[in-house]
PDB file of C-alpha atoms in Angstrom:
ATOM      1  CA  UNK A  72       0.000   0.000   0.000  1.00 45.00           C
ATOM      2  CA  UNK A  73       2.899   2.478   0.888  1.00 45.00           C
ATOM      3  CA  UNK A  74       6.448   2.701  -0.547  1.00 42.00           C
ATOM      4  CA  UNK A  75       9.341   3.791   1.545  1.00 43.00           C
ATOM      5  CA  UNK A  76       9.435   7.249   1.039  1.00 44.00           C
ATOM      6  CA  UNK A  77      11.540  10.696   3.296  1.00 48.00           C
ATOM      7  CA  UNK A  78       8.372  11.437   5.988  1.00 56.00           C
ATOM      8  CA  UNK A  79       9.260  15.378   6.276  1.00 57.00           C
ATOM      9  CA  UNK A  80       6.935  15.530   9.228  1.00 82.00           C
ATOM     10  CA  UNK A  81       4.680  14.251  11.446  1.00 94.00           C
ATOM     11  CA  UNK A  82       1.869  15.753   9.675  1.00 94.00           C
ATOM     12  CA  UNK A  83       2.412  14.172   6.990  1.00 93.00           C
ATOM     13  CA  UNK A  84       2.939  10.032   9.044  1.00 95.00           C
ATOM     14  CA  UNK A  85      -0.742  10.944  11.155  1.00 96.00           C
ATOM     15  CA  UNK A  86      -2.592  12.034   7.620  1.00 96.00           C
ATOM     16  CA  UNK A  87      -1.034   8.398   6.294  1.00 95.00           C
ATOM     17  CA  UNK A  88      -2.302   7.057   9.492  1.00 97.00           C
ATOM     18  CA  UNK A  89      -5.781   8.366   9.801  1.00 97.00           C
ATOM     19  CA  UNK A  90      -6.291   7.165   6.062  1.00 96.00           C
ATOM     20  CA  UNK A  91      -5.603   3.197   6.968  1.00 95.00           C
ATOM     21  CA  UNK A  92      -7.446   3.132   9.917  1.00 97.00           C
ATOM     22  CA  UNK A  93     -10.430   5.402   9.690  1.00 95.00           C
ATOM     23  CA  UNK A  94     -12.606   2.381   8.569  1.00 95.00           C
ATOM     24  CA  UNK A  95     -11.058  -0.443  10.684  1.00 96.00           C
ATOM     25  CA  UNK A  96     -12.725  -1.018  13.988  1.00 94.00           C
ATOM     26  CA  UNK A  97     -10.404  -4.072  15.202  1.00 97.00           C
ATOM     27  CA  UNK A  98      -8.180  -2.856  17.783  1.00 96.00           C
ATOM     28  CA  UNK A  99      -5.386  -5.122  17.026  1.00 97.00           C
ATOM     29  CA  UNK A 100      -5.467  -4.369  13.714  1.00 98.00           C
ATOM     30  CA  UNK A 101      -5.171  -1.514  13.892  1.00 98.00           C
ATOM     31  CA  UNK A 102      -2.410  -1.152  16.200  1.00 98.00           C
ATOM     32  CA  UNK A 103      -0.797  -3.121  14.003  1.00 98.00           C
ATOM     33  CA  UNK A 104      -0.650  -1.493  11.124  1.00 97.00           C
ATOM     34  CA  UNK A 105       0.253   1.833  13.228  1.00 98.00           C
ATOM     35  CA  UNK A 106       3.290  -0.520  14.715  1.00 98.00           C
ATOM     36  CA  UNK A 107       4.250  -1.261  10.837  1.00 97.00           C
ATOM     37  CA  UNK A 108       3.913   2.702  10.040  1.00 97.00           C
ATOM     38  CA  UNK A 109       6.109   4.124  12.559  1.00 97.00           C
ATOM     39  CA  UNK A 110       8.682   1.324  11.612  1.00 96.00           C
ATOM     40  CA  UNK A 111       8.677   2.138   8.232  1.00 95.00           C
ATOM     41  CA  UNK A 112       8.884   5.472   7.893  1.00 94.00           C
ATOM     42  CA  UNK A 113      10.859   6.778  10.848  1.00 95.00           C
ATOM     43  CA  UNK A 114      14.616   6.754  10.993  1.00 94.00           C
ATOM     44  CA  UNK A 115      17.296   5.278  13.410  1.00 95.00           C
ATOM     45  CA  UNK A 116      14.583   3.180  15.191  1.00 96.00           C
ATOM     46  CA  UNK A 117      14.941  -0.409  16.229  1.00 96.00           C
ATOM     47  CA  UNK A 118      12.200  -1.258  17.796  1.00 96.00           C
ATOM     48  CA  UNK A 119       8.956   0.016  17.581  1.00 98.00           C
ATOM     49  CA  UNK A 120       5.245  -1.503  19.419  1.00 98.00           C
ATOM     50  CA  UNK A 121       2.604  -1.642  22.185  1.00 98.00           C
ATOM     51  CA  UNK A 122       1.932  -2.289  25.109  1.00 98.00           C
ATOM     52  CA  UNK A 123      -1.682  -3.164  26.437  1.00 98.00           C
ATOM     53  CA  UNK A 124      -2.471  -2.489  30.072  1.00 98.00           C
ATOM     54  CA  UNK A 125      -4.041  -5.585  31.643  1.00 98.00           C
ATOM     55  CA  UNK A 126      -5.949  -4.319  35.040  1.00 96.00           C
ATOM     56  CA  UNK A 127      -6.414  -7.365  36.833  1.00 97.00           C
ATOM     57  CA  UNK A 128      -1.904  -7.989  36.905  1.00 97.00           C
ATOM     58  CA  UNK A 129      -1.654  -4.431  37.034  1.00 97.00           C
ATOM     59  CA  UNK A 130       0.797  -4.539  34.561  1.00 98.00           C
ATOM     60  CA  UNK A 131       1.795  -3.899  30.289  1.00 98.00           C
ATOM     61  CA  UNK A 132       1.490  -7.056  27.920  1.00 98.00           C
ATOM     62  CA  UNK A 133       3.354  -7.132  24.668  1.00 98.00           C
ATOM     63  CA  UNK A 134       0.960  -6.025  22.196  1.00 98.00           C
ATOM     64  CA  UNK A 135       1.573  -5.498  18.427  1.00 98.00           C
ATOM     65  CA  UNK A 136       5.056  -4.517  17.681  1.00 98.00           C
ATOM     66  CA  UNK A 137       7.924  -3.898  14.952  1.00 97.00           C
ATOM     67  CA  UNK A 138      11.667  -5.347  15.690  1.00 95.00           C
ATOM     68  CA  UNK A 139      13.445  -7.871  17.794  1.00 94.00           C
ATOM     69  CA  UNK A 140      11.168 -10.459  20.659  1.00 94.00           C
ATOM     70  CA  UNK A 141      10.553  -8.333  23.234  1.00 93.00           C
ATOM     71  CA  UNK A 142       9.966  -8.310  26.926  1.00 93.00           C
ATOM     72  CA  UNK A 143       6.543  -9.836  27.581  1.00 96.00           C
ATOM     73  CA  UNK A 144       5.196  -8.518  30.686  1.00 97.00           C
ATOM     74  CA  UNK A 145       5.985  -5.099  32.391  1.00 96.00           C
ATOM     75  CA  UNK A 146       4.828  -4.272  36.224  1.00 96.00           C
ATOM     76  CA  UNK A 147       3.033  -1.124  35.855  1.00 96.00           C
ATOM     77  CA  UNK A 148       5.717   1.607  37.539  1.00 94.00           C
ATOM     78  CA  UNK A 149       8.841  -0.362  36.425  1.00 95.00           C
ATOM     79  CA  UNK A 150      11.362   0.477  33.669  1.00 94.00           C
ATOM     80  CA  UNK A 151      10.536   3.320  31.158  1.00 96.00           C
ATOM     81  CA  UNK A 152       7.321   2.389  29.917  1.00 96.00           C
ATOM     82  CA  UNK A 153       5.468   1.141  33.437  1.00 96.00           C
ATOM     83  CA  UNK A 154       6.936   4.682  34.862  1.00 96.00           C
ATOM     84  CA  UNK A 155       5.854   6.581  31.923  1.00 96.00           C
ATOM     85  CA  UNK A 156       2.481   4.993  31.815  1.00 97.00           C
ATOM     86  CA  UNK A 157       1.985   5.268  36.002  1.00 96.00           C
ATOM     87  CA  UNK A 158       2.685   9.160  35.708  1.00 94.00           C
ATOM     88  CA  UNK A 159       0.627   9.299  32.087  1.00 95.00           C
ATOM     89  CA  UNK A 160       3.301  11.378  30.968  1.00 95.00           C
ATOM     90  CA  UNK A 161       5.366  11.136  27.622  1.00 97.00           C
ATOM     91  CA  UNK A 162       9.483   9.939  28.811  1.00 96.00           C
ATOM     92  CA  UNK A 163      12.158  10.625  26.346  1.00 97.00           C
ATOM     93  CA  UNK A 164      15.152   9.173  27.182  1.00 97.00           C
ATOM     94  CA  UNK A 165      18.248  10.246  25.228  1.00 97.00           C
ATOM     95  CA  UNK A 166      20.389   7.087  26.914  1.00 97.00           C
ATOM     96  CA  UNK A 167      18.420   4.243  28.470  1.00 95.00           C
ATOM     97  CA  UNK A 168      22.052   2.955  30.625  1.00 92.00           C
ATOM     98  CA  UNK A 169      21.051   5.905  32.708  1.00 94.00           C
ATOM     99  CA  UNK A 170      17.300   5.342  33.519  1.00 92.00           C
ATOM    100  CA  UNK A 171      16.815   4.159  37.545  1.00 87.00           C
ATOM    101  CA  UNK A 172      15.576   0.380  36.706  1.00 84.00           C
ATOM    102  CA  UNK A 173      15.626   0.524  32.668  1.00 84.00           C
ATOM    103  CA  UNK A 174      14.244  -2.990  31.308  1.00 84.00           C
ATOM    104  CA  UNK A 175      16.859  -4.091  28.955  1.00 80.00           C
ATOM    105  CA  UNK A 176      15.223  -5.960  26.375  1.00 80.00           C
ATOM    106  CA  UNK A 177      17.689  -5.246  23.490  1.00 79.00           C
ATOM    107  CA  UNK A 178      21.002  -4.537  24.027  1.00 82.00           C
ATOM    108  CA  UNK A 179      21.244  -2.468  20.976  1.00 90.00           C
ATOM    109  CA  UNK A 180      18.688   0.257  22.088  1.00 94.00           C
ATOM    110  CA  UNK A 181      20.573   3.205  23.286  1.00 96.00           C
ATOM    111  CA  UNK A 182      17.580   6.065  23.149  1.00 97.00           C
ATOM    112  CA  UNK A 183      13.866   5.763  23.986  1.00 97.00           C
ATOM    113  CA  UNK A 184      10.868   7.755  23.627  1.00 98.00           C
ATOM    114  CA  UNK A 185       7.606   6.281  25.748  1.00 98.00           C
ATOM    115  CA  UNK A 186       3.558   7.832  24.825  1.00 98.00           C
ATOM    116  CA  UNK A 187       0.574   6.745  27.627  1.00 98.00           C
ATOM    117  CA  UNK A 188      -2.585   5.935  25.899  1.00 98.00           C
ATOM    118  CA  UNK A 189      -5.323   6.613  27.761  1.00 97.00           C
ATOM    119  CA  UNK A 190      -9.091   6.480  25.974  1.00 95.00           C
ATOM    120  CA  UNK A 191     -11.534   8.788  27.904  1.00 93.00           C
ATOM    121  CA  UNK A 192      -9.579   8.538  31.369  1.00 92.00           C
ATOM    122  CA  UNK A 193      -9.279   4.505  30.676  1.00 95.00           C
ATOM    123  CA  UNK A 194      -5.743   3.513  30.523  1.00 96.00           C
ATOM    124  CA  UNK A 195      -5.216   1.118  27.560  1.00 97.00           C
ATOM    125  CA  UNK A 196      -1.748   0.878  27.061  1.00 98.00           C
ATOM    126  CA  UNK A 197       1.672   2.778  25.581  1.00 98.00           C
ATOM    127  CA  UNK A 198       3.318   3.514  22.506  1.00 98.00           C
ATOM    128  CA  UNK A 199       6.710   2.870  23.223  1.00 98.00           C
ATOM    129  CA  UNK A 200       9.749   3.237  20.231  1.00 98.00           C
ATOM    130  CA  UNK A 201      13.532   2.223  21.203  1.00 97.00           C
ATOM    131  CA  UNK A 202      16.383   3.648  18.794  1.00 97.00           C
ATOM    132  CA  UNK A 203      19.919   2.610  18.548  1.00 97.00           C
ATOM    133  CA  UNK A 204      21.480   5.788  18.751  1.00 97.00           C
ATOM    134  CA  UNK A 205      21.716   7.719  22.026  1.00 97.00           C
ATOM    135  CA  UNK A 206      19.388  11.083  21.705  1.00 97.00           C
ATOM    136  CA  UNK A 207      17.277   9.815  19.091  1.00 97.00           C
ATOM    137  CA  UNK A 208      14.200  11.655  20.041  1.00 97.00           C
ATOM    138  CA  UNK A 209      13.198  15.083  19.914  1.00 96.00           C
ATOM    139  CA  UNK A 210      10.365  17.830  21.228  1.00 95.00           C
ATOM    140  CA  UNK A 211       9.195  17.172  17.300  1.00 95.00           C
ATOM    141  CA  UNK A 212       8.710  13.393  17.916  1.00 96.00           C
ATOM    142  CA  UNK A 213       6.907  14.116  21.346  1.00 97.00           C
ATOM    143  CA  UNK A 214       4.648  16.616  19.581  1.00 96.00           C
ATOM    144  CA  UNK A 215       3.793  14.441  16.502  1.00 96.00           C
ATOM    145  CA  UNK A 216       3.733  11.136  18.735  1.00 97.00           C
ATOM    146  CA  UNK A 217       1.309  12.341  20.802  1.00 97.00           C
ATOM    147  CA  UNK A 218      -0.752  13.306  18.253  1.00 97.00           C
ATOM    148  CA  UNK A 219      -0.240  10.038  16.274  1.00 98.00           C
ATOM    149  CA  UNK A 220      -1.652   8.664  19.526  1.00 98.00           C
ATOM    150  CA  UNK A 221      -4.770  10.777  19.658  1.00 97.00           C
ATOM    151  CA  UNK A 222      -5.453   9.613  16.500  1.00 98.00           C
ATOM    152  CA  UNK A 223      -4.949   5.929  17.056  1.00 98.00           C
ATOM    153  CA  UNK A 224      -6.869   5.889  20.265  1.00 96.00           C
ATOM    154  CA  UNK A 225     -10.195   6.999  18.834  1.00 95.00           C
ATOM    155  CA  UNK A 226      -9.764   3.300  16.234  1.00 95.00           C
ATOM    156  CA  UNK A 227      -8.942   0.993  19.388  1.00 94.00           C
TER     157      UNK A 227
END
């Protein structure tokens, strides 16, 4: 459907976005094919997926993703993600060797960038997108991420 092309901006990746999900109600699905976007058109990123809040183990479960096996389960509160999705606050982390109790699940990921989803007040899960270069992500990628999320969440 797409061909690898330069994404200038993240106005252009959420317009791509809204235009393969708008009509696709299946939550996995769609996740998935927002998983496959980000991989595809953003650069110097290794790893890029969800994780899906599960209430009853208070914790993240590996949800659709882009890149090497990951970590399955996360305790909500732990590593970069649980803390980011505890405080439902966006973490960018220009070198994960310095985060208090980073989750190592590839060795290669130097930089991460970590977006809560939360559907009217319900948490659901995060976006969360590991790079191999240390200071990968920008105030530009927390902008358009969070947008690309407020997209997504109304399709899941």
């Amino acid at each position: 459907m797409y061909t690898a092309v330069e994404i200038k901006d993240y106005t252009q990746l959420n317009q791509m976005l809204k235009g393969l999900i708008e009509d696709e109600t299946d939550r996995i699905a769609n996740l998935s094919n927002a998983a496959s976007l980000l991989n595809q058109f953003l650069d110097n990123v290794n790893w890029v997926g969800f994780y899906l809040y599960k209430e009853e183990e208070d914790e993240l479960v590996l949800g659709p993703f882009q890149g090497l096996p990951a970590c399955v389960r996360i305790q909500n509160g732990k590593g970069v993600c649980g803390t980011a999705f505890k405080g439902n606050d966006i973490f960018i982390v220009d070198d994960v060797n310095e985060f208090p109790g980073h989750i190592a699940c590839d060795a290669n990921s130097k930089s991460e960038i970590v977006v809560p989803i939360y559907k009217d007040s319900e948490p659901v899960g995060v976006l969360d997108i590991d790079a191999p270069v240390y200071e990968r992500f920008t105030e530009e990628d927390r902008k358009g991420l969070s947008e690309f999320v407020n997209i997504l969440k109304k399709h899941i």
